[in-house]
CSV table of C-alpha atoms in Angstrom, one decimal:
chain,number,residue,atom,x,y,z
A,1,UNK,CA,10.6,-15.7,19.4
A,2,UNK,CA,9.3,-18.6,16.2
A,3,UNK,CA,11.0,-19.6,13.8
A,4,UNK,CA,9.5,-20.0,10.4
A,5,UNK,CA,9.2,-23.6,10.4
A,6,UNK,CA,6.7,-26.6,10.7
A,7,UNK,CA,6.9,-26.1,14.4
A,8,UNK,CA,5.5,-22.7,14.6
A,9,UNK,CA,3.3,-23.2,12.0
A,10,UNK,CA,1.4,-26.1,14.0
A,11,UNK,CA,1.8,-23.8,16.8
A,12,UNK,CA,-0.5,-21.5,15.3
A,13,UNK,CA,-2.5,-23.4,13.4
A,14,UNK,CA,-4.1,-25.0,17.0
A,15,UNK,CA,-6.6,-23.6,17.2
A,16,UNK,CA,-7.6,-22.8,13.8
A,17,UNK,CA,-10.3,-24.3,11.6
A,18,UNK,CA,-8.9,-27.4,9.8
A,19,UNK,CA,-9.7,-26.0,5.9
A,20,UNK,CA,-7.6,-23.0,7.2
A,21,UNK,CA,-4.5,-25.2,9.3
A,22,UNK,CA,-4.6,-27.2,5.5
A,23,UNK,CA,-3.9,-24.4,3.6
A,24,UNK,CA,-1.3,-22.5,5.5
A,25,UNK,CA,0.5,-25.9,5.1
A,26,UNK,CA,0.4,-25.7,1.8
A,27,UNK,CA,1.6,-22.2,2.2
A,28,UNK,CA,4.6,-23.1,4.3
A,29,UNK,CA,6.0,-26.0,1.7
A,30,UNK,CA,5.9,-23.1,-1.0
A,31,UNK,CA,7.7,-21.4,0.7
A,32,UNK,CA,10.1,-23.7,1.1
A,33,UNK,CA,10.4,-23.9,-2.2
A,34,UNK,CA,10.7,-20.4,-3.0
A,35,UNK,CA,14.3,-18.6,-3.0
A,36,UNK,CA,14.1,-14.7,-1.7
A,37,UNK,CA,13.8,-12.7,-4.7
A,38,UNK,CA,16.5,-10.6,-6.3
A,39,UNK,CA,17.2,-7.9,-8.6
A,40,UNK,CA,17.4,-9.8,-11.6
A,41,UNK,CA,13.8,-10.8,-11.2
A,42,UNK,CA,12.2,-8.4,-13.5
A,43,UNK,CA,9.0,-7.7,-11.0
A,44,UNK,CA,11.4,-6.9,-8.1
A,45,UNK,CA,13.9,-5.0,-10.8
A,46,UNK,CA,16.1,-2.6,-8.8
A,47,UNK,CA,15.7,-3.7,-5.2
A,48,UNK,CA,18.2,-5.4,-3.1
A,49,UNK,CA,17.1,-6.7,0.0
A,50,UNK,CA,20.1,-7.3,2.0
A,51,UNK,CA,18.1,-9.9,4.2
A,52,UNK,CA,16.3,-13.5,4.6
A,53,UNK,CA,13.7,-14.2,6.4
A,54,UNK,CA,14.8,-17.8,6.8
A,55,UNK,CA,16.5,-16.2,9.6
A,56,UNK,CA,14.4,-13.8,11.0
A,57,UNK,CA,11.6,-15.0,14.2
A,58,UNK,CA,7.9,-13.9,14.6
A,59,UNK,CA,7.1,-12.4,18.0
A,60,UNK,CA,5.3,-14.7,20.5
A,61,UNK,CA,3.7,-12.1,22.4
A,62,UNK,CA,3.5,-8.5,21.0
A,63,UNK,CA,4.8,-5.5,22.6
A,64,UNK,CA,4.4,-2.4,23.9
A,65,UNK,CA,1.7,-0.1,21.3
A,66,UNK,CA,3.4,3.1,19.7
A,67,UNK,CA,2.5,6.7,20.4
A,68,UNK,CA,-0.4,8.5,18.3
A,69,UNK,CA,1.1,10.5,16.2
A,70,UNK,CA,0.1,13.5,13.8
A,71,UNK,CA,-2.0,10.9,10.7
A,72,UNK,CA,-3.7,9.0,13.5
A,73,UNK,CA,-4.9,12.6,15.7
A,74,UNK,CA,-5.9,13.8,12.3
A,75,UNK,CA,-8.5,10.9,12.0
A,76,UNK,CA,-10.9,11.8,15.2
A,77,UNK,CA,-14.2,10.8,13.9
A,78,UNK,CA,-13.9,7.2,12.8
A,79,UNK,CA,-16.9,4.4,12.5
A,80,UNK,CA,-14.9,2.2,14.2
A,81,UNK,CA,-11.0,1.2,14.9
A,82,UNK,CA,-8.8,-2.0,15.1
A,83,UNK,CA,-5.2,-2.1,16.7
A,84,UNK,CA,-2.2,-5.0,15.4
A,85,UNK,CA,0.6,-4.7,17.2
A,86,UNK,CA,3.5,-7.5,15.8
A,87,UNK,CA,0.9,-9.6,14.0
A,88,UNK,CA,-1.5,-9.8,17.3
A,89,UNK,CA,-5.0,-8.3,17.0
A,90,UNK,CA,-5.0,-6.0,20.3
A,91,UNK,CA,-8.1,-3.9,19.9
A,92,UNK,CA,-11.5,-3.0,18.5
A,93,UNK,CA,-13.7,-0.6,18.8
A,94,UNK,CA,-16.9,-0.7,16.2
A,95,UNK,CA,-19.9,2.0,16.2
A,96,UNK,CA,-21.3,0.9,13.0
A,97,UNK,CA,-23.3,-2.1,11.5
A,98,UNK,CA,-20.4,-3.3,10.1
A,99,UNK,CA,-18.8,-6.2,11.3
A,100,UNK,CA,-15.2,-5.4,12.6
A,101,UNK,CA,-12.8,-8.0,14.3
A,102,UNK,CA,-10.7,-11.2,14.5
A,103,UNK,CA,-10.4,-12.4,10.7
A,104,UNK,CA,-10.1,-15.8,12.4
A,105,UNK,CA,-13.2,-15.7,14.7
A,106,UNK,CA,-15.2,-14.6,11.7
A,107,UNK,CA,-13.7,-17.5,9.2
A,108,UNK,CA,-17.0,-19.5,9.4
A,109,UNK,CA,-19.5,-16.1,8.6
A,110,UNK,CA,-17.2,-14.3,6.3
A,111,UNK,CA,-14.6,-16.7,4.9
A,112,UNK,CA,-11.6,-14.9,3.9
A,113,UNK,CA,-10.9,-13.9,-0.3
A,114,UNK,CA,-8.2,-16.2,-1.1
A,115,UNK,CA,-6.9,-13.6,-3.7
A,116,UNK,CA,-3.0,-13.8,-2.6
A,117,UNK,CA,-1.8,-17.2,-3.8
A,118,UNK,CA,1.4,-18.3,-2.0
A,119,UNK,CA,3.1,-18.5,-5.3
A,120,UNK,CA,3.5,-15.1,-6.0
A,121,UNK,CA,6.9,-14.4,-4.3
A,122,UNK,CA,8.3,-15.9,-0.9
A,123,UNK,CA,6.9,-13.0,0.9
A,124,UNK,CA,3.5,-14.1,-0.1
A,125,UNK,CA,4.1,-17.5,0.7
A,126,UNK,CA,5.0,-16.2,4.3
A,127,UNK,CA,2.4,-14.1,5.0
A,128,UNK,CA,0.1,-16.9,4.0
A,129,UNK,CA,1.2,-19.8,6.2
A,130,UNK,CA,2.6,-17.6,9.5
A,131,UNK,CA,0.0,-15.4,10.1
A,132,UNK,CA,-0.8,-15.1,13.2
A,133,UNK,CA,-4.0,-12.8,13.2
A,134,UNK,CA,-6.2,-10.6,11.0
A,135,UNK,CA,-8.6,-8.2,10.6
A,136,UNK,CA,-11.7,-9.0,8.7
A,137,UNK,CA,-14.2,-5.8,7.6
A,138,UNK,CA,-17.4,-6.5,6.2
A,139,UNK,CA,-19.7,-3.5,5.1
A,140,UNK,CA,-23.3,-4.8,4.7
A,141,UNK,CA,-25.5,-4.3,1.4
A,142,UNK,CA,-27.3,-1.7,1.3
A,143,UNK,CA,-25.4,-0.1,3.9
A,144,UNK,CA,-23.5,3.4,3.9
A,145,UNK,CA,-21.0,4.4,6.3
A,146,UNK,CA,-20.0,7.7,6.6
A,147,UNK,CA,-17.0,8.2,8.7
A,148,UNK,CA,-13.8,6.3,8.2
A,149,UNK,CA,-12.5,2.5,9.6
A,150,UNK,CA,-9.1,3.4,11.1
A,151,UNK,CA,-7.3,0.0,11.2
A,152,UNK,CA,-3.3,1.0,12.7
A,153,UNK,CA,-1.0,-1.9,12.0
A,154,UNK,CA,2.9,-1.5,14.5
A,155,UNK,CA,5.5,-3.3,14.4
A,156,UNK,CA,7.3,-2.6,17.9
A,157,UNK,CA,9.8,-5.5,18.4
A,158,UNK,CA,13.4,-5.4,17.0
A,159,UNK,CA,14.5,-8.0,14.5
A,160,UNK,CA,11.7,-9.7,14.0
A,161,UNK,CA,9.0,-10.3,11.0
A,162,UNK,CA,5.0,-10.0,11.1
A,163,UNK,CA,2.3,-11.2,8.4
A,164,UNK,CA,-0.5,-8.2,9.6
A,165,UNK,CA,-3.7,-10.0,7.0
A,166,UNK,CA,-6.7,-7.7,6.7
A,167,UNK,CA,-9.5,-8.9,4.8
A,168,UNK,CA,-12.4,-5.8,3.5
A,169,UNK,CA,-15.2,-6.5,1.7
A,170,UNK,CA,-18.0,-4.2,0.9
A,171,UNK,CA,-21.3,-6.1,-0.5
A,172,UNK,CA,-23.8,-5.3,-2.5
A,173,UNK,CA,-24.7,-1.3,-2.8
A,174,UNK,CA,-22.2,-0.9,0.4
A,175,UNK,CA,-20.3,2.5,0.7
A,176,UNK,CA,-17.3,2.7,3.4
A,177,UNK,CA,-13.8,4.4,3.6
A,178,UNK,CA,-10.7,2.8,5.4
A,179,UNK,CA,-7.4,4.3,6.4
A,180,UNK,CA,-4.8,1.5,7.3
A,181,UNK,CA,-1.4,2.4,8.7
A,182,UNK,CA,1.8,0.9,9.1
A,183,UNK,CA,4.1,2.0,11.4
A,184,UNK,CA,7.2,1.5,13.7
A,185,UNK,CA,9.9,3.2,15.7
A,186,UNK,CA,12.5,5.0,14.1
A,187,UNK,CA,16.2,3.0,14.6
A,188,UNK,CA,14.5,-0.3,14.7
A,189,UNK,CA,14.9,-2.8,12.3
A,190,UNK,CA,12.0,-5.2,11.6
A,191,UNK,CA,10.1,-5.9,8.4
A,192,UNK,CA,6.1,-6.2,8.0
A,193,UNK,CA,4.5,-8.4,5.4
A,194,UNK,CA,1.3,-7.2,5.5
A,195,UNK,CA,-1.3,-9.0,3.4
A,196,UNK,CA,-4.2,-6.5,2.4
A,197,UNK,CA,-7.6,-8.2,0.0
A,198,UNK,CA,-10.6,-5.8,-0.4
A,199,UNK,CA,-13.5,-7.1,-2.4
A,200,UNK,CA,-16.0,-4.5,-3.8
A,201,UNK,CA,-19.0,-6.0,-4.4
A,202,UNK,CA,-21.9,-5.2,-7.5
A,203,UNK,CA,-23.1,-1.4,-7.2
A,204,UNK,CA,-20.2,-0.9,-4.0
A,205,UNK,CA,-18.3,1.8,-3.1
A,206,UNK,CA,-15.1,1.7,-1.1
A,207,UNK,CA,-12.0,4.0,-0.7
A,208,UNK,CA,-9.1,2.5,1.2
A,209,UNK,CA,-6.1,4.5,1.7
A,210,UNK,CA,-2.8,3.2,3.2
A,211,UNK,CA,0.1,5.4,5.1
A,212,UNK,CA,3.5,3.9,5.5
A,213,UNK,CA,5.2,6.0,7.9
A,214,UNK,CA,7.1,3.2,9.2
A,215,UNK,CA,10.9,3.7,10.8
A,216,UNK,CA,14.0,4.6,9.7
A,217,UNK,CA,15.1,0.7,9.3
A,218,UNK,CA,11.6,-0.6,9.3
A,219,UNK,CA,10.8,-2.6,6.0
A,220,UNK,CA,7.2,-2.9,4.5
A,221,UNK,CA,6.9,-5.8,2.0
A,222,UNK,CA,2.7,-5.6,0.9
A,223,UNK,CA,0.8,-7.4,-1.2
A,224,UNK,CA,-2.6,-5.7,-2.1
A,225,UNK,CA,-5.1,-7.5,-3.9
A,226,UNK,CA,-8.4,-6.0,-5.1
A,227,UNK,CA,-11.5,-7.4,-7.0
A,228,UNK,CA,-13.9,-4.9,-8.6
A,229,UNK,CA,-17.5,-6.3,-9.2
A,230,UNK,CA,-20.3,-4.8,-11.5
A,231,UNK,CA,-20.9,-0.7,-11.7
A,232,UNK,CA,-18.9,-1.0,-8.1
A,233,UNK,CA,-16.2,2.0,-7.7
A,234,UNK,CA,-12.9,1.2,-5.8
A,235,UNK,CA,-10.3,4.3,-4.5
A,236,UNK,CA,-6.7,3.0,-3.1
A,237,UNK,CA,-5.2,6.2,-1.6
A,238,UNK,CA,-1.3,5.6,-0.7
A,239,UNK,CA,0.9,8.4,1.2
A,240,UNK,CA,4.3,6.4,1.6
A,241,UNK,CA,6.8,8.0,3.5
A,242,UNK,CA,8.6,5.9,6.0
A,243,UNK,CA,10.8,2.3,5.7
A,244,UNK,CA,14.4,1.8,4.6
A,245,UNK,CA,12.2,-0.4,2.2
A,246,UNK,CA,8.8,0.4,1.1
A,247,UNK,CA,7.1,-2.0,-1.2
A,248,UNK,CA,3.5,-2.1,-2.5
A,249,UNK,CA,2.7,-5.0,-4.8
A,250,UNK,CA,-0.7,-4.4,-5.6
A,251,UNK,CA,-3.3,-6.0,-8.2
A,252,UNK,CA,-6.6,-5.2,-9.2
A,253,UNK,CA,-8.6,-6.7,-10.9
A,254,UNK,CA,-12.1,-5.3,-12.9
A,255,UNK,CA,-14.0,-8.3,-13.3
A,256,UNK,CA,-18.0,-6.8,-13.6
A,257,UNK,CA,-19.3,-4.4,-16.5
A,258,UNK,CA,-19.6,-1.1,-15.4
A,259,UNK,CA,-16.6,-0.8,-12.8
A,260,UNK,CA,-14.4,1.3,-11.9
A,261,UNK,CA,-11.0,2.1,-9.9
A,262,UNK,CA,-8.5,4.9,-9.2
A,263,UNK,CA,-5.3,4.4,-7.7
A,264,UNK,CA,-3.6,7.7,-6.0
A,265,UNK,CA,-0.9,8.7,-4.5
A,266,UNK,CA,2.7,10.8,-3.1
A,267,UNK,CA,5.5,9.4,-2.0
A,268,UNK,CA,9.2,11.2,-0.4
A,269,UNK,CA,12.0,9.5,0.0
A,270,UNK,CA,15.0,10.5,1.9
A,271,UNK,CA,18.2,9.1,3.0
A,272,UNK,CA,18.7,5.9,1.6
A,273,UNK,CA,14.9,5.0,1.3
A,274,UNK,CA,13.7,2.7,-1.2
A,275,UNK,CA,9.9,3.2,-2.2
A,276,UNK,CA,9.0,0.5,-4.8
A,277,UNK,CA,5.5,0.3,-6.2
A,278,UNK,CA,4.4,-2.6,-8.8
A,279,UNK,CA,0.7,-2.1,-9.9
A,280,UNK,CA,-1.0,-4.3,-12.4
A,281,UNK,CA,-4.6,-3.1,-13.0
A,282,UNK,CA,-6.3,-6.0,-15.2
A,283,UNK,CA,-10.0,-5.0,-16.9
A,284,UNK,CA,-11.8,-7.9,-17.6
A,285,UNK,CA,-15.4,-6.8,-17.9
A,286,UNK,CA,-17.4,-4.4,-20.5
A,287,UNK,CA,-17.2,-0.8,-20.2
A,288,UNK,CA,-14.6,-0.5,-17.3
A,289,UNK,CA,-12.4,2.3,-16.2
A,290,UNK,CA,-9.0,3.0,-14.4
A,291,UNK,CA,-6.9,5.6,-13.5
A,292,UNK,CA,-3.9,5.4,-12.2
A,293,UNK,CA,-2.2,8.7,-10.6
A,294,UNK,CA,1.3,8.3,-8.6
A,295,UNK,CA,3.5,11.6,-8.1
A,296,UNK,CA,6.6,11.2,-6.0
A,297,UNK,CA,10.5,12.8,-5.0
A,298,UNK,CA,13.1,11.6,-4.1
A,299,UNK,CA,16.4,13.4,-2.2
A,300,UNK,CA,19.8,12.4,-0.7
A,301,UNK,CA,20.6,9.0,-1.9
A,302,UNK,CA,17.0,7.9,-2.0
A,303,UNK,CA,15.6,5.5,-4.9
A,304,UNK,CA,11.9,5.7,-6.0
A,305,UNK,CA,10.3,2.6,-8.3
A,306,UNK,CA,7.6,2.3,-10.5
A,307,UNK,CA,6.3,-0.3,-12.9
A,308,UNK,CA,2.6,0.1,-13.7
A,309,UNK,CA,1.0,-2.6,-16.1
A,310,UNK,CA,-2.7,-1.7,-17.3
A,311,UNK,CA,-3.6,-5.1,-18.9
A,312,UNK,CA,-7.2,-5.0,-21.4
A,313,UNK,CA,-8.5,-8.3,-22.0
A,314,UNK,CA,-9.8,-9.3,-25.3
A,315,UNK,CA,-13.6,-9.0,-24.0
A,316,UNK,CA,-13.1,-5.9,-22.4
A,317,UNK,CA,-14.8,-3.7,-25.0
A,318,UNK,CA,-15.5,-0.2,-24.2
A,319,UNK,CA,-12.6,0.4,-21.6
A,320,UNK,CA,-10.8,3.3,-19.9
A,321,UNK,CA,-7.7,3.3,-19.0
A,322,UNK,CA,-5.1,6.2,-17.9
A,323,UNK,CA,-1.6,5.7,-15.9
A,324,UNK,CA,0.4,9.0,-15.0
A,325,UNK,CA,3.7,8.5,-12.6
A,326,UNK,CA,5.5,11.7,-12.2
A,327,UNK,CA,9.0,12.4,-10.1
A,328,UNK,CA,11.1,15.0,-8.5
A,329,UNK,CA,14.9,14.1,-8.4
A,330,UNK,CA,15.8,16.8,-5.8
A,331,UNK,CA,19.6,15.8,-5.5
A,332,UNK,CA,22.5,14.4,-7.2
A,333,UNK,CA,22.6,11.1,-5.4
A,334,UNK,CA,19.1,10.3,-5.5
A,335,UNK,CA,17.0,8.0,-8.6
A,336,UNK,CA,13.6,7.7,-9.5
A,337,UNK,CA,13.0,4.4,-12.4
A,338,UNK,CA,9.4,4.8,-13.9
A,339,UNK,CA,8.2,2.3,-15.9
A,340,UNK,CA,4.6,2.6,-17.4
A,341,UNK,CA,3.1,0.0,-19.2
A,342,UNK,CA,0.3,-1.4,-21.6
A,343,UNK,CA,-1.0,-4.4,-22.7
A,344,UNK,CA,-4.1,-4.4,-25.2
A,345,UNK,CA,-6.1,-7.3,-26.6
A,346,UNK,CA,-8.7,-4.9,-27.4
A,347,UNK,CA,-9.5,-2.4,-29.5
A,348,UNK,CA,-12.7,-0.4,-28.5
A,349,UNK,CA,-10.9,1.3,-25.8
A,350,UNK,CA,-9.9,4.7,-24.6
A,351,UNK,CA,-6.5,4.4,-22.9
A,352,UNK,CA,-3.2,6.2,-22.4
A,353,UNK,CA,0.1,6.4,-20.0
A,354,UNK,CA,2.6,8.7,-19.1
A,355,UNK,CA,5.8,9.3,-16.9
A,356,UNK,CA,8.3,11.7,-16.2
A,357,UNK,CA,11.4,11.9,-14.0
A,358,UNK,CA,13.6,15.2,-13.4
A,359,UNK,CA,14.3,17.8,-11.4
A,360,UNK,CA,12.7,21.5,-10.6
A,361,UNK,CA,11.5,23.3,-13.4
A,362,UNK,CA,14.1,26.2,-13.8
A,363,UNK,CA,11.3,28.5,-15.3
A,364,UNK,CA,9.2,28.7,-12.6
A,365,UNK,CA,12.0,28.8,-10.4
A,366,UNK,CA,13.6,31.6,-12.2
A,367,UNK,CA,9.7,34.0,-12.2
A,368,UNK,CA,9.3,33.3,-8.5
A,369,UNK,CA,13.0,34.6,-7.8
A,370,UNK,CA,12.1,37.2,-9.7
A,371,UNK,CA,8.9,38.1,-7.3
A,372,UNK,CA,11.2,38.7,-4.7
A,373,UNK,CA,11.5,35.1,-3.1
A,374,UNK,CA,14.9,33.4,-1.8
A,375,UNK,CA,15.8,30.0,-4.4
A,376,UNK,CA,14.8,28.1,-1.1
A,377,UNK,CA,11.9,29.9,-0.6
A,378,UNK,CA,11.1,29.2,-4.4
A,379,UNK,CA,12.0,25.6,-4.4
A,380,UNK,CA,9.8,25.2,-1.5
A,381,UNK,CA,6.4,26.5,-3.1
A,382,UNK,CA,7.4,24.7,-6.3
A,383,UNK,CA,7.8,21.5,-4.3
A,384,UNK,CA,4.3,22.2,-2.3
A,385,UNK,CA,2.4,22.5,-5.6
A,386,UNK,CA,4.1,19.4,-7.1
A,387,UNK,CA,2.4,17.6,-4.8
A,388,UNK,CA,-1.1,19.3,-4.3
A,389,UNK,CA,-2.8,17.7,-7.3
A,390,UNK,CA,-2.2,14.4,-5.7
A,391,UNK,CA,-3.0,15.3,-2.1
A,392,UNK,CA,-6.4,16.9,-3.3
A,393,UNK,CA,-7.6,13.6,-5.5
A,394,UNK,CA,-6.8,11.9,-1.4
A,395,UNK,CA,-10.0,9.9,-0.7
A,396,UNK,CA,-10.4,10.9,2.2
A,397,UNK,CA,-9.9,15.1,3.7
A,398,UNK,CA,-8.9,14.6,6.9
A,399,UNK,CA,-5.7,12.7,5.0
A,400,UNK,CA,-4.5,16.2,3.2
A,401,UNK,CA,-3.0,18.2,6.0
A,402,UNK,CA,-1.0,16.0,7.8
A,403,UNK,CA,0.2,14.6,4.1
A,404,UNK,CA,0.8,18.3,3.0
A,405,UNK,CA,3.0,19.5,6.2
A,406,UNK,CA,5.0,15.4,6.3
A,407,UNK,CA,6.2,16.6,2.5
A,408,UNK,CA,7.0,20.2,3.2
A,409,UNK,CA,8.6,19.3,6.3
A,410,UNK,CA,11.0,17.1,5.0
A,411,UNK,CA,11.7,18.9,2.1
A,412,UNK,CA,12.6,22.2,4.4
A,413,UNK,CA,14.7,20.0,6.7
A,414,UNK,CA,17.2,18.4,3.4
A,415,UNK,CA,17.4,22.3,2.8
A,416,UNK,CA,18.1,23.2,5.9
A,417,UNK,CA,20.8,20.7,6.3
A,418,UNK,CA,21.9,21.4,2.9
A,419,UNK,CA,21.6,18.1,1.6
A,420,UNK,CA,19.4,19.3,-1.9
């Protein structure tokens, strides 16, 4: 096992291009100065981490690969496939003219996006200088994919830390859809830092959904950057189910006229799970549009978070902008915070939010009952149709049923055990 020090970091920076060893040092002595960030920091509001990773070790060799399971069987015809396994780049398959592999062999070609800046938080900072591998997608212009990249990221070592960096980029008049998973064994403690860029380029399209399905002690600590180029579209998908701690920190930015993104996505927390999403979507150029679409529940003593920020700049004339976050509280223990939010500098725009938190509607509840079904059976369907709306707006089908039963499922199963 490394420590995260100046030792490992020269350790992995041997055989790395100098401009690339240079700036992971950089990375490293922010870090140092960085303290792990707490609850009274208003951008990780509500979280406790109840670790440091000043004392955790990166893998030197990863281990064994996970079983399948039901998201990854669901995704059978893919345009190609990459495999991380604790932070190491394990396997590739590509039957496209993309170009899919080692983020490091393909520094020279397709430099990386440099859209995480170690400064952010002392994850960030991490994940920048002890990195160990990465991914790199590039869709060519005036190229269009069809089926989906499947890129599974593991973590399969106990007590460690891993700094998983993919870097996608679709170019000019590209079209491509990505599914990236994270995932680990349930019982294990470790914690994954993943570092995920995607770079849309003028007239793109690109869809990239991510699954968190990772363990019962596994912790997910992302940071998702996005820039959106001229009349280019971007979908981020999210299904976030697994982790004691699941954290998405992600920021978009619309810099070209004409461009578009919609975030979507469910989340279910159980137990004592912690699902925390921070999204800042910033429109910069003319005659953008957003829209922003998060339903979740929570049960047992879970804890849902949400703080959206939809930011117009001053130039940003002819904007529009929507952020919904809706929650199920499904027991007396459990907490969903949802905090929506908008900052204008402009006034030709179209834009609106909206939020609510609270438990099953006792009208519907009360007509199905009524129909002849059990209160389970009701709370069941009225759970299943919460979530529909978000599982349908899914970039990508294949997603839907596996999504649809992982909700229901676990829903039926606090029933059964009569913990809602």
């Amino acid at each position: 096992m490394l420590s995260l020090n100046s030792d490992t970091l020269e350790r992995l920076n041997a055989t790395l291009p100098a401009s690339l060893a240079s700036r992971r040092r950089e990375a490293l002595r922010e870090y140092g100065r960085l303290d792990m960030p707490n609850p009274k920091e208003e951008n990780w509001k509500y979280v406790t981490l109840g670790f440091d990773l000043d004392h955790m070790t990166i893998p030197a060799t990863p281990g064994d690969s996970l079983p399948e399971g039901d998201f990854l069987a669901a995704l059978t015809n893919r345009a190609g496939s990459a495999v991380m396994v604790d932070g190491r780049l394990i396997g590739v398959e590509n039957h496209s003219e993309a170009w899919l592999g080692s983020a490091t062999e393909a520094w020279e070609a397709y430099p990386p996006s440099d859209l995480l800046t170690p400064d952010t938080d002392k994850f960030a900072a991490a994940a920048l200088a002890f990195s160990s591998d990465g991914i790199s997608l590039r869709i060519p212009r005036n190229r269009a994919v069809d089926a989906p990249f499947v890129i599974d990221v593991q973590s399969t070592l106990p007590d460690t830390v891993t700094f998983p960096s993919l870097d996608i980029r679709a170019e000019e008049n590209s079209e491509a859809t990505v599914v990236v998973l994270f995932r680990s064994p349930d019982g294990m403690a470790s914690v994954m830092v993943p570092n995920l860029q995607t770079t849309v380029g003028y007239g793109a399209r690109l869809s990239v959904t991510t699954v968190g399905i990772m363990g019962t002690e596994g912790v997910t600590v992302m940071h998702h950057r996005s820039r959106i180029g001229r009349d280019a579209t971007f979908r981020a998908g999210e299904i976030g189910l697994g982790g004691r701690l699941a954290r998405i920190d992600l920021r978009t930015t619309l810099e070209g006229a004409g461009g578009s993104v919609e975030v979507v996505g469910l989340y279910f927390g159980e137990m004592e799970q912690v699902l925390d999403y921070r999204l800042v979507v910033n429109h910069v150029g003319r005659s953008t549009s957003s829209d922003v679409f998060l339903k979740g529940a929570v049960e047992d003593q879970a804890q849902s978070i949400f703080t959206g920020l939809l930011r117009i700049e001053e130039d940003a004339v002819g904007t529009s902008a929507f952020e919904t976050n809706r929650n199920l509280v499904l027991s007396d223990g459990a907490k969903a915070n949802s905090v929506p939010n908008l900052e204008i500098l402009c006034n030709d725009i179209i834009c609106g939010h909206g939020s609510s938190v609270g438990p099953l509607e006792t009208e519907p509840m009360y007509y199905l009952m009524s129909r002849g079904l059990s209160r389970e059976r009701a709370e069941r369907v009225l759970v299943r149709g919460f979530f529909e709306e978000a599982i349908d707006r899914l970039p990508l089908d294949d997603l839907d049923e596996p999504a649809r039963q992982a909700v229901n499922r676990r829903f039926a199963e606090a029933q059964e055990g009569g913990r809602v």
